[in-house]
PDB file of C-alpha atoms and ligand atoms in Angstrom:
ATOM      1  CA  UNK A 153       0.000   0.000   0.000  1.00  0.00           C
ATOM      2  CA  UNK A 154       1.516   3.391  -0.669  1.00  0.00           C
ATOM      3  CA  UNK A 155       1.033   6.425   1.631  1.00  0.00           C
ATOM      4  CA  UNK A 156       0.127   9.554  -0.320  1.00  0.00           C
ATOM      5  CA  UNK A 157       1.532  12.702   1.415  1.00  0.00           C
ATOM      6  CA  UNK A 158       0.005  16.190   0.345  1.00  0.00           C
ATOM      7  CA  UNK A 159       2.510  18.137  -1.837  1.00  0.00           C
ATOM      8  CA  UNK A 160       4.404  20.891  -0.280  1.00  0.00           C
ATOM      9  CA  UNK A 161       4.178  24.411  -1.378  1.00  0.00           C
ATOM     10  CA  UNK A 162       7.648  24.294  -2.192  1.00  0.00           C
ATOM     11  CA  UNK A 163       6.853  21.164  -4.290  1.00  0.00           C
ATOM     12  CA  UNK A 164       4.058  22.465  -6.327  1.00  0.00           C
ATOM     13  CA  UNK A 165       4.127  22.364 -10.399  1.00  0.00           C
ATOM     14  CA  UNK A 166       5.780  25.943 -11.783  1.00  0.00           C
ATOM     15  CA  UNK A 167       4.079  26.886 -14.534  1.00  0.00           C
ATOM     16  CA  UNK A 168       4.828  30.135 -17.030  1.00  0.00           C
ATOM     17  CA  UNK A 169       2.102  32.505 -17.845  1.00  0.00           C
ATOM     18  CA  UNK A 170       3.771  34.111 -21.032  1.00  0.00           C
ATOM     19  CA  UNK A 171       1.577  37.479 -20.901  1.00  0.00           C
ATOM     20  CA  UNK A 172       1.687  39.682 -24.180  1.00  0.00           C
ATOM     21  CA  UNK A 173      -0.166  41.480 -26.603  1.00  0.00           C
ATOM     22  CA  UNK A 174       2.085  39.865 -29.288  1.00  0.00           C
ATOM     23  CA  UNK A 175       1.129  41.765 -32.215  1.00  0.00           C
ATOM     24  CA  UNK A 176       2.829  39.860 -33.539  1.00  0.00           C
ATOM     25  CA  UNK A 177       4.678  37.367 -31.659  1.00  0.00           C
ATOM     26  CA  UNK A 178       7.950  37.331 -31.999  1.00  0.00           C
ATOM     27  CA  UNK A 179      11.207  35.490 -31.907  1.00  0.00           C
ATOM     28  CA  UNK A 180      12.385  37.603 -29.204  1.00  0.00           C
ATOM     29  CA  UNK A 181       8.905  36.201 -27.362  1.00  0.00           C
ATOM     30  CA  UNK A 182      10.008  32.718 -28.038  1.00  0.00           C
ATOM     31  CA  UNK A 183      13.563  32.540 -26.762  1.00  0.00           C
ATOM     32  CA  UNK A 184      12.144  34.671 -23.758  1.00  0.00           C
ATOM     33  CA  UNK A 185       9.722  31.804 -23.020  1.00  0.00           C
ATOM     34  CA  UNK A 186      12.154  29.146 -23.571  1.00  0.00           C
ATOM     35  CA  UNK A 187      15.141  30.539 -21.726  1.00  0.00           C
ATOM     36  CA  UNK A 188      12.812  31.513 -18.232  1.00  0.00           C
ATOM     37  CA  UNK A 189      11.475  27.390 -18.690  1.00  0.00           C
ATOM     38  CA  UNK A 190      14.714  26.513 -18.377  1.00  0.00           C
ATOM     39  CA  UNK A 191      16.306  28.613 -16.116  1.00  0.00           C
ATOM     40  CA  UNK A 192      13.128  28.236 -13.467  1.00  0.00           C
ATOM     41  CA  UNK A 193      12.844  24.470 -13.985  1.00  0.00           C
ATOM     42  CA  UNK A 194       9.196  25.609 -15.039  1.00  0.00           C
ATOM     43  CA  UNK A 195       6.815  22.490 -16.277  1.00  0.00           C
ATOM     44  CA  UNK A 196       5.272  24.677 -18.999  1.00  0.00           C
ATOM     45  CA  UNK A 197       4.724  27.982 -20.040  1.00  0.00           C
ATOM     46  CA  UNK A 198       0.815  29.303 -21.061  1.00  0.00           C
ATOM     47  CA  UNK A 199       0.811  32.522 -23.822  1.00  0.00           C
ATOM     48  CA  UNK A 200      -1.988  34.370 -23.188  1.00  0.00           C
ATOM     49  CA  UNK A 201      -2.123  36.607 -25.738  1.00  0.00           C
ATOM     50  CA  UNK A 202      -4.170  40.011 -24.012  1.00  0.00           C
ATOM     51  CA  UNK A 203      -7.976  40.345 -25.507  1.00  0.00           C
ATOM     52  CA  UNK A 204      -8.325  44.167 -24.665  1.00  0.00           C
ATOM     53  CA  UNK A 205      -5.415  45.245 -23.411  1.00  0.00           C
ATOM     54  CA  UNK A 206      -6.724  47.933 -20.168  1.00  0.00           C
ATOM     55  CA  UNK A 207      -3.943  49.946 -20.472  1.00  0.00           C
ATOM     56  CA  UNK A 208      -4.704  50.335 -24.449  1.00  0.00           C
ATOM     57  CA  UNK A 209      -8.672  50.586 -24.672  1.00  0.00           C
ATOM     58  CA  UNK A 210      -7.806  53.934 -26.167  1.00  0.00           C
ATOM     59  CA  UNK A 211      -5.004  52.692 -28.705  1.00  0.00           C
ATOM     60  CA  UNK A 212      -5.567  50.558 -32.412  1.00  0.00           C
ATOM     61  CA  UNK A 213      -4.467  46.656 -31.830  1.00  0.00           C
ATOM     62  CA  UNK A 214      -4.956  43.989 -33.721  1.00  0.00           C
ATOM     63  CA  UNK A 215      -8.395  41.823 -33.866  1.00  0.00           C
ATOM     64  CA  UNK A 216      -7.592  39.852 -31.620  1.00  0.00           C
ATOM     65  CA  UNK A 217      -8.345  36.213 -33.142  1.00  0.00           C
ATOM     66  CA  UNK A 218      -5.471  37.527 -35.438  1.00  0.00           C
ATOM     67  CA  UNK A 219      -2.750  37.651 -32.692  1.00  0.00           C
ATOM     68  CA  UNK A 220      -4.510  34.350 -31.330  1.00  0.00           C
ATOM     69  CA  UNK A 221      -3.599  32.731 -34.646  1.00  0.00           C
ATOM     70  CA  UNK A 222      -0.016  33.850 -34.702  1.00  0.00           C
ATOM     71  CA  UNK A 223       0.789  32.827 -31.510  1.00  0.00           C
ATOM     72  CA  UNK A 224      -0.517  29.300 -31.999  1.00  0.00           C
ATOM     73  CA  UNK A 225       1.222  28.852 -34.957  1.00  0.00           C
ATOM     74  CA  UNK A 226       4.444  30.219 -32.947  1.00  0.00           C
ATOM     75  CA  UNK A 227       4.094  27.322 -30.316  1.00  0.00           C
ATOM     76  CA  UNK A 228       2.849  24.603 -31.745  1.00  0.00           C
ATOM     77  CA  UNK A 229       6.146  23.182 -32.394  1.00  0.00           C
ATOM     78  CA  UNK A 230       7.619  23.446 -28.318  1.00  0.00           C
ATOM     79  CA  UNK A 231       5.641  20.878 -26.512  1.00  0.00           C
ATOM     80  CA  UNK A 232       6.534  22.334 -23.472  1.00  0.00           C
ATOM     81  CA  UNK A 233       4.306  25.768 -24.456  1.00  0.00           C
ATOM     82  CA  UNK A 234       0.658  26.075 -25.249  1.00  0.00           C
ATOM     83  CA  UNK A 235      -1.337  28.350 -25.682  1.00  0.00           C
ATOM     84  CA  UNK A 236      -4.746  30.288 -23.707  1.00  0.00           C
ATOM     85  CA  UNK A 237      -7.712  31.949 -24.975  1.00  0.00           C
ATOM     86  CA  UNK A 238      -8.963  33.019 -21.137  1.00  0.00           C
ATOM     87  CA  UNK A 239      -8.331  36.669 -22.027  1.00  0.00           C
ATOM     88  CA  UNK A 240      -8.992  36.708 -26.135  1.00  0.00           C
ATOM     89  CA  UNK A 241     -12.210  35.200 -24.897  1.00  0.00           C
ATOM     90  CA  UNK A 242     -12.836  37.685 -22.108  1.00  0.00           C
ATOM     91  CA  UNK A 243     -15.146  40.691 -23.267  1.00  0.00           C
ATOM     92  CA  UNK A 244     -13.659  42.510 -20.239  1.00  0.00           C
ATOM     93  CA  UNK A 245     -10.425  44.048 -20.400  1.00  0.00           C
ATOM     94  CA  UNK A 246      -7.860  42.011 -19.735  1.00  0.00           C
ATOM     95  CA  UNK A 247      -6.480  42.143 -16.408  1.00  0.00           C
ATOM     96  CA  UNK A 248      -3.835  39.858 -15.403  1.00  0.00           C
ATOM     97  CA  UNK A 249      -4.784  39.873 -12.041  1.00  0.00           C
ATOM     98  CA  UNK A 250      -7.630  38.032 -13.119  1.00  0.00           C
ATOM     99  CA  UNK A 251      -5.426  35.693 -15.194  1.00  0.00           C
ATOM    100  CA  UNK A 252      -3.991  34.484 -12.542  1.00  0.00           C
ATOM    101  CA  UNK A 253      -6.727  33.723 -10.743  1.00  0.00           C
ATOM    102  CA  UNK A 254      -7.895  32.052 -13.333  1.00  0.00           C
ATOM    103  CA  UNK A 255      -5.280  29.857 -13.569  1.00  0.00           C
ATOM    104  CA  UNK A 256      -4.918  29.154  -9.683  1.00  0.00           C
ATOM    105  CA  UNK A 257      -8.398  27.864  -9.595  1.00  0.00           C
ATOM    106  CA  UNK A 258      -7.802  25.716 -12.405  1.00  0.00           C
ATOM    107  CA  UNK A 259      -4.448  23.873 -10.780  1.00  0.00           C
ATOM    108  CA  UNK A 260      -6.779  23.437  -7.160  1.00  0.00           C
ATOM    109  CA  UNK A 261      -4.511  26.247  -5.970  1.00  0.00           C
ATOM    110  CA  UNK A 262      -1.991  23.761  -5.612  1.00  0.00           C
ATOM    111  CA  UNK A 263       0.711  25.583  -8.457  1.00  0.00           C
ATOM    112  CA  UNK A 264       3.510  28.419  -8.589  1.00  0.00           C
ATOM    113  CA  UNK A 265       2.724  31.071 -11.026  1.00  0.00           C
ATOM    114  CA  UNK A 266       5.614  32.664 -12.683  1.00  0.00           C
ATOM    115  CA  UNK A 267       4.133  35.452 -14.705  1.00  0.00           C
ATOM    116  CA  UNK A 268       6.748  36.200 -17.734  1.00  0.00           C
ATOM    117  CA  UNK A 269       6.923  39.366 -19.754  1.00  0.00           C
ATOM    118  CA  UNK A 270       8.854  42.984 -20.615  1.00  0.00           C
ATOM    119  CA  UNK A 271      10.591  44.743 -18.332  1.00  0.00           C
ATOM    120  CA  UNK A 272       8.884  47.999 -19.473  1.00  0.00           C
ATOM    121  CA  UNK A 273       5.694  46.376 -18.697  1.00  0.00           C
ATOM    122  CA  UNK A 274       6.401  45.779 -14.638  1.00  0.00           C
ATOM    123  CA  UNK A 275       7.460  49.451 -14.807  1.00  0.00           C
ATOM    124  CA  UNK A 276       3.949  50.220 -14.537  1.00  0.00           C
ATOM    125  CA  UNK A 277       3.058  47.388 -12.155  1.00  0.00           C
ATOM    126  CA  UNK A 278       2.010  49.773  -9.688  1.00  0.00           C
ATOM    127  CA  UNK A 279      -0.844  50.681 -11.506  1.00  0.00           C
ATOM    128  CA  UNK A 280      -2.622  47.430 -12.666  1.00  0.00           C
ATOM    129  CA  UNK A 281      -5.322  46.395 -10.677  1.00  0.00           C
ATOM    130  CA  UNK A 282      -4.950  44.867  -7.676  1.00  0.00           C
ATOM    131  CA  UNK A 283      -1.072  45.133  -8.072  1.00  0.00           C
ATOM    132  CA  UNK A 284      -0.370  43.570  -3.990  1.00  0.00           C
ATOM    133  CA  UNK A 285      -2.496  40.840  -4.555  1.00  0.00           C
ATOM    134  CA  UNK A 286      -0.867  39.686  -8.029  1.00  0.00           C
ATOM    135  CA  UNK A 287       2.932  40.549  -6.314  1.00  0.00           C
ATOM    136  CA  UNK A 288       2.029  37.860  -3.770  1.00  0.00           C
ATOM    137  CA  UNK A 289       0.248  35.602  -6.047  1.00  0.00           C
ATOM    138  CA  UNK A 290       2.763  35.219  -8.405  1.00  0.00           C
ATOM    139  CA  UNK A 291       6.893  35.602  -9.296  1.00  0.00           C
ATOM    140  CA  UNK A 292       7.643  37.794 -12.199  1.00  0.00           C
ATOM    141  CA  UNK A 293      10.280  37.530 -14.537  1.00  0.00           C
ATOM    142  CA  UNK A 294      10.809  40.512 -16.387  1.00  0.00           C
ATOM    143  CA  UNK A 295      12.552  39.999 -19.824  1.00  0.00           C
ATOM    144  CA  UNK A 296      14.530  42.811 -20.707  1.00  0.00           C
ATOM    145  CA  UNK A 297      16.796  44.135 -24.176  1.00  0.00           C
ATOM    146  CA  UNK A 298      20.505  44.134 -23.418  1.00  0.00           C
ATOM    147  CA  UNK A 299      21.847  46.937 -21.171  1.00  0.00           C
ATOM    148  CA  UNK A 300      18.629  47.859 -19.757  1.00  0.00           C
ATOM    149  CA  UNK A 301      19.458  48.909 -16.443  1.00  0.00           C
ATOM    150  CA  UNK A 302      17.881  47.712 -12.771  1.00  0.00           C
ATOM    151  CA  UNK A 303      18.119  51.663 -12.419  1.00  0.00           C
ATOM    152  CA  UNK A 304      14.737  52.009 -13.861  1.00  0.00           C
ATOM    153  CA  UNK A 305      12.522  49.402 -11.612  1.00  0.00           C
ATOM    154  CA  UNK A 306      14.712  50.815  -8.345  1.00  0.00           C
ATOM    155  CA  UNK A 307      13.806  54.394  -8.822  1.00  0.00           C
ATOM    156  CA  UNK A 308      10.079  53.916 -10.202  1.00  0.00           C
ATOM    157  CA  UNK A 309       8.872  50.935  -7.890  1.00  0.00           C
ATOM    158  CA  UNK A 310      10.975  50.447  -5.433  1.00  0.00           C
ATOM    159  CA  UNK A 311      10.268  53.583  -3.053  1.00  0.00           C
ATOM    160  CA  UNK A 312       6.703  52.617  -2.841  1.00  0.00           C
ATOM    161  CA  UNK A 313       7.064  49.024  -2.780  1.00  0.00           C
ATOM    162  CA  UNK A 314       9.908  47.971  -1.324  1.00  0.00           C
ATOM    163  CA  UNK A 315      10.286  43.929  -1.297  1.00  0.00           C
ATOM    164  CA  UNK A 316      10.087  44.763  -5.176  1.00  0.00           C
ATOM    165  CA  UNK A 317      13.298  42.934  -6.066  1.00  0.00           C
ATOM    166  CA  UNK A 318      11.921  39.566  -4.193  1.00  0.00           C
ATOM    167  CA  UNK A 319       8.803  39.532  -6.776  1.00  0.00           C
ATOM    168  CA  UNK A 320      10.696  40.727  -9.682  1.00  0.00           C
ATOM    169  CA  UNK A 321      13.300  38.708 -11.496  1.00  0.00           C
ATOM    170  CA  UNK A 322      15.100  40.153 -14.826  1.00  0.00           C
ATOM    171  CA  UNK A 323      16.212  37.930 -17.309  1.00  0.00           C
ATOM    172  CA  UNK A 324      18.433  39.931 -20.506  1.00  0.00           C
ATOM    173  CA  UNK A 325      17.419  38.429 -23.517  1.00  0.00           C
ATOM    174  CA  UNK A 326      19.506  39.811 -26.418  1.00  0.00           C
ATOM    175  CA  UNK A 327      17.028  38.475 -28.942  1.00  0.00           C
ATOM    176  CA  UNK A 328      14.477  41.296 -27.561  1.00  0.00           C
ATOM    177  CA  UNK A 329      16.099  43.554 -29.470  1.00  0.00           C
ATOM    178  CA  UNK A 330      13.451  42.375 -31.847  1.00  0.00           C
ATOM    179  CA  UNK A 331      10.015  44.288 -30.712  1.00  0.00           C
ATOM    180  CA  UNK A 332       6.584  44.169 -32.434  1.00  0.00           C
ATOM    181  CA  UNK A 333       6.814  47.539 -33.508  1.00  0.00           C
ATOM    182  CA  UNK A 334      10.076  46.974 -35.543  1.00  0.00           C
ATOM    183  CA  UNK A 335       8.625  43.893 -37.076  1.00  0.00           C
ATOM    184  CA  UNK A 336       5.183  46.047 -38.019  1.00  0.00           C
ATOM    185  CA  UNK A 337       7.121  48.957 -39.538  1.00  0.00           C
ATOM    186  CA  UNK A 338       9.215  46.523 -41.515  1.00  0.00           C
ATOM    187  CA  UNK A 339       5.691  45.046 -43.179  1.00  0.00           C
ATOM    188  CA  UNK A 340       4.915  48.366 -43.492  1.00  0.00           C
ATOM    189  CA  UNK A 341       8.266  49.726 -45.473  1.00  0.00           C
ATOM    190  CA  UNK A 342       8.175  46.008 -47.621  1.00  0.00           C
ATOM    191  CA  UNK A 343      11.201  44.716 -45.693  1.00  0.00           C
ATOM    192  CA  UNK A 344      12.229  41.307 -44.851  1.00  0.00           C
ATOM    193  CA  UNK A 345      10.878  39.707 -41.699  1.00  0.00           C
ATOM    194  CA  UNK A 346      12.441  36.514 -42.564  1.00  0.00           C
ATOM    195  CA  UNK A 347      13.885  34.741 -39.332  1.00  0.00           C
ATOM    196  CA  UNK A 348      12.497  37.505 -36.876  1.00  0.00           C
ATOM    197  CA  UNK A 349       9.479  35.546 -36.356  1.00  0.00           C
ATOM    198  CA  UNK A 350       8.712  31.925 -37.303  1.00  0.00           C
ATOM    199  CA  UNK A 351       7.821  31.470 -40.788  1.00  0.00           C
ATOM    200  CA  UNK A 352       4.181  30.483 -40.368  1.00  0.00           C
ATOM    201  CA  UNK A 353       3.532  33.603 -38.718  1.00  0.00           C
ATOM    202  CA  UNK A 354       5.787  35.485 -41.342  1.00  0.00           C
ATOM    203  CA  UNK A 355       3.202  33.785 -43.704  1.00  0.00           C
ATOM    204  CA  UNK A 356       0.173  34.162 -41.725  1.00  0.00           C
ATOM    205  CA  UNK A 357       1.191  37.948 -41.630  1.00  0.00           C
ATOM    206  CA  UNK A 358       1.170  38.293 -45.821  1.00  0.00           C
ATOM    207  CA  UNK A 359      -1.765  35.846 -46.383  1.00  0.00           C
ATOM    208  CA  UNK A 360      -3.835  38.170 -43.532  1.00  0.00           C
ATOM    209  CA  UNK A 361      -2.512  41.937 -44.876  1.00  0.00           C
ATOM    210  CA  UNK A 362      -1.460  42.440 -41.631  1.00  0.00           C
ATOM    211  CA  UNK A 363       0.652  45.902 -40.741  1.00  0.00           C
ATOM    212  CA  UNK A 364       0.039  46.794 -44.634  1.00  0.00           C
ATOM    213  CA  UNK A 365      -0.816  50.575 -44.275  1.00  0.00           C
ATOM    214  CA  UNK A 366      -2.064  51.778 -40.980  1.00  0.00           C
ATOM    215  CA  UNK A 367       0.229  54.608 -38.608  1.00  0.00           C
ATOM    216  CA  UNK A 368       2.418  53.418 -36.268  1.00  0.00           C
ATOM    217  CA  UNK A 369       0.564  51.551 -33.453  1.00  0.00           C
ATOM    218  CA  UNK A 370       1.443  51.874 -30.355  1.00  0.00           C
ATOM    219  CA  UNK A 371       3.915  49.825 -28.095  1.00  0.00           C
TER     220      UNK A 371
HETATM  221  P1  LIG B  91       3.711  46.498 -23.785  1.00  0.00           P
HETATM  222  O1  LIG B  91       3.519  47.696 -22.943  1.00  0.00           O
HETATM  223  O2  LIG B  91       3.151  46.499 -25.181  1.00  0.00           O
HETATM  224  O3  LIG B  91       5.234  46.116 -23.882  1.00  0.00           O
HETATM  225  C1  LIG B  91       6.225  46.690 -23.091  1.00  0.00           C
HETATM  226  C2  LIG B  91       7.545  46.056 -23.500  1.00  0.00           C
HETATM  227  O4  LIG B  91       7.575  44.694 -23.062  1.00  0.00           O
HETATM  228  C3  LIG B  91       7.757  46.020 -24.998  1.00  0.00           C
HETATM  229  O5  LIG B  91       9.111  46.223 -25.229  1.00  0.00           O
HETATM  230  C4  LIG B  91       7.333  44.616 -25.370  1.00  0.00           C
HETATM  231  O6  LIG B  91       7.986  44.171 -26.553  1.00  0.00           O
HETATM  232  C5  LIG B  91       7.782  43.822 -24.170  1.00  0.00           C
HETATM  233  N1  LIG B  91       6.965  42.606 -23.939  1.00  0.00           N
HETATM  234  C6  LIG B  91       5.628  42.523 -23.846  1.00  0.00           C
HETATM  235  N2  LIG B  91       5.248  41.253 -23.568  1.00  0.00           N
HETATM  236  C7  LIG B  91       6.389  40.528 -23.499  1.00  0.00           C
HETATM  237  C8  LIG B  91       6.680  39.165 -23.231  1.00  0.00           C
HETATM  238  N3  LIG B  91       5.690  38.292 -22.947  1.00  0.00           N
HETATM  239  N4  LIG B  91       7.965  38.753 -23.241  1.00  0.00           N
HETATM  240  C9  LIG B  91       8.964  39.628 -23.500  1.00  0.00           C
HETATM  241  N5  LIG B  91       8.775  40.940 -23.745  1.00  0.00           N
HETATM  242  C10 LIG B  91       7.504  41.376 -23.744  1.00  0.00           C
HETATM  243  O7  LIG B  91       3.180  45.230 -23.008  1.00  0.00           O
HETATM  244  P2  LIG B  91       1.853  44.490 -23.239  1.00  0.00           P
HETATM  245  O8  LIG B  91       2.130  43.422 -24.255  1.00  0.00           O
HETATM  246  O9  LIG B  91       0.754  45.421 -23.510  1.00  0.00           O
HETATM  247  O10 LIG B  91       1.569  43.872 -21.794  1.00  0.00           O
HETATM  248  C11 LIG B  91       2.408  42.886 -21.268  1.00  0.00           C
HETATM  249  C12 LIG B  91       1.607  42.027 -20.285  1.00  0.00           C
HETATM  250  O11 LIG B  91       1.335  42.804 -19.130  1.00  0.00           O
HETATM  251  C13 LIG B  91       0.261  41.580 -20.837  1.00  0.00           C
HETATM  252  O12 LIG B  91      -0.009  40.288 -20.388  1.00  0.00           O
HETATM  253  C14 LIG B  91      -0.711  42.572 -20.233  1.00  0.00           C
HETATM  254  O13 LIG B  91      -2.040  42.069 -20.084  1.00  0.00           O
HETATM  255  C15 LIG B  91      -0.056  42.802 -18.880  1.00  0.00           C
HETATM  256  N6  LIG B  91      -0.501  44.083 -18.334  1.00  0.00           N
HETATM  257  C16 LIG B  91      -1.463  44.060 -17.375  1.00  0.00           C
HETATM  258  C17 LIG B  91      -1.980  45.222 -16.847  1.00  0.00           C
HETATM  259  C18 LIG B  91      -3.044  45.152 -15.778  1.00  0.00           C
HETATM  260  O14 LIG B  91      -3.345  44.080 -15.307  1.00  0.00           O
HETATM  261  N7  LIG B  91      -3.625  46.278 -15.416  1.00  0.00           N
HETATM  262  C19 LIG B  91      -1.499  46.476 -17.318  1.00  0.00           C
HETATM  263  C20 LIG B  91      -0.512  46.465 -18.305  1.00  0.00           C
HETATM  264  C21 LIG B  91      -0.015  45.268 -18.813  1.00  0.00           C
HETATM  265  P3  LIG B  91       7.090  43.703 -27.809  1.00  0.00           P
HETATM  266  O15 LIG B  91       6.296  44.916 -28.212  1.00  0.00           O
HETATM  267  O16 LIG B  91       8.095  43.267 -28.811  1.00  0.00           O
HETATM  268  O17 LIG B  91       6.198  42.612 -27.273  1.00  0.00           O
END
């Protein structure tokens, strides 16, 4: 007969949540996702690509089952990643406090969240809802470009929240120097995208008209 013992806290399944608008996902994105698995011995890592971004009601982004589709495609090969349609699906905008919520209800509450995505995001953590509750529900890891500096998170986050650098980890990821908006303007101009995303998304992109005409989006 074998004796069952509860799981530990410390013993509970990691799991990613990749959070991004991704429009378009990226190879930058994917080496991000793959390098924080790996360095955080996480089981898997979620993309939730964001429905309505809150902080970008005002702001043009792509349809959303658009950046859905790209990100599949840009997954589908890593059978550690999948993919999430809890905020695409969502007619609220998307709140990742409520992603994670989401997703500890769905492991039992039995699960370490590591929430994964730009530095320049968690500069504004302070201001998404619910910010406390999220810092103690889940670890971040912050992906940043090369050189950015620690500077920026210590003087804009740190004063008013000062266990900050427990929550936060950063993680340089040279291949960020790829960004959506460089990969948009490049449609745009009728440059080469080749090997800055995957090439079913580089081909999803042209089949679609994606980033043909419109002004610059924003970030
Ligand atoms: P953003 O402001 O468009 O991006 C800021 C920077 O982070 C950009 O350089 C961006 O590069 C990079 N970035 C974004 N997602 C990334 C990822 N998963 N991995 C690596 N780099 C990433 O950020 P966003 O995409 O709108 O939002 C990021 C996440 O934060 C989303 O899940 C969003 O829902 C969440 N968020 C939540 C709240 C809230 O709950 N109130 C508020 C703001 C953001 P690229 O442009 O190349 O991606």
């Amino acid at each position: 007969m074998s004796l069952l013992l509860p799981r530990l806290e410390s013993q509970w399944p990691r799991i990613g949540i990749m959070g991004g608008t991704f429009d378009p996902i990226h190879i930058g994105h994917l080496v991000t996702a793959e390098e924080a698995r790996e360095h955080f011995n996480l089981e898997s890592v979620i993309f939730v690509p964001a429905g309505l971004p809150s902080h970008k009601i005002e702001k043009k982004v792509t349809d959303p089952e658009h950046r859905y589709l790209m990100t599949f495609l840009a997954v589908t090969n890593n059978p550690y990643f999948s993919i999430s349609r809890v905020e695409i699906d969502s007619l609220e905008p998307s709140y990742t406090v409520n992603t994670v919520r989401f997703f500890q209800k769905i492991y039992d509450y039995k699960v370490s969240i590591y929430f994964i995505t730009g530095a320049d995001a968690i500069l504004d953590i302070l201001t998404w809802k619910d910010y406390e509750e999220l810092l103690e529900k889940c670890i971040f890891i912050a992906a940043s470009r090369s050189g950015y500096s620690l500077e920026k998170l210590k003087d804009k986050v740190e004063p008013f929240y000062p266990s900050i650098f427990q929550k936060v980890h950063l993680m340089e990821i040279p291949a960020m120097a790829i960004s959506s908006t460089f990969i948009r303007r490049r449609v745009r101009e009728g440059k080469t995208i080749k090997y800055l995303t995957p090439e079913a998304v580089e081909q999803y992109i042209y089949k679609s008209e994606l980033y043909q005409e419109e002004a610059e989006k924003s970030q």
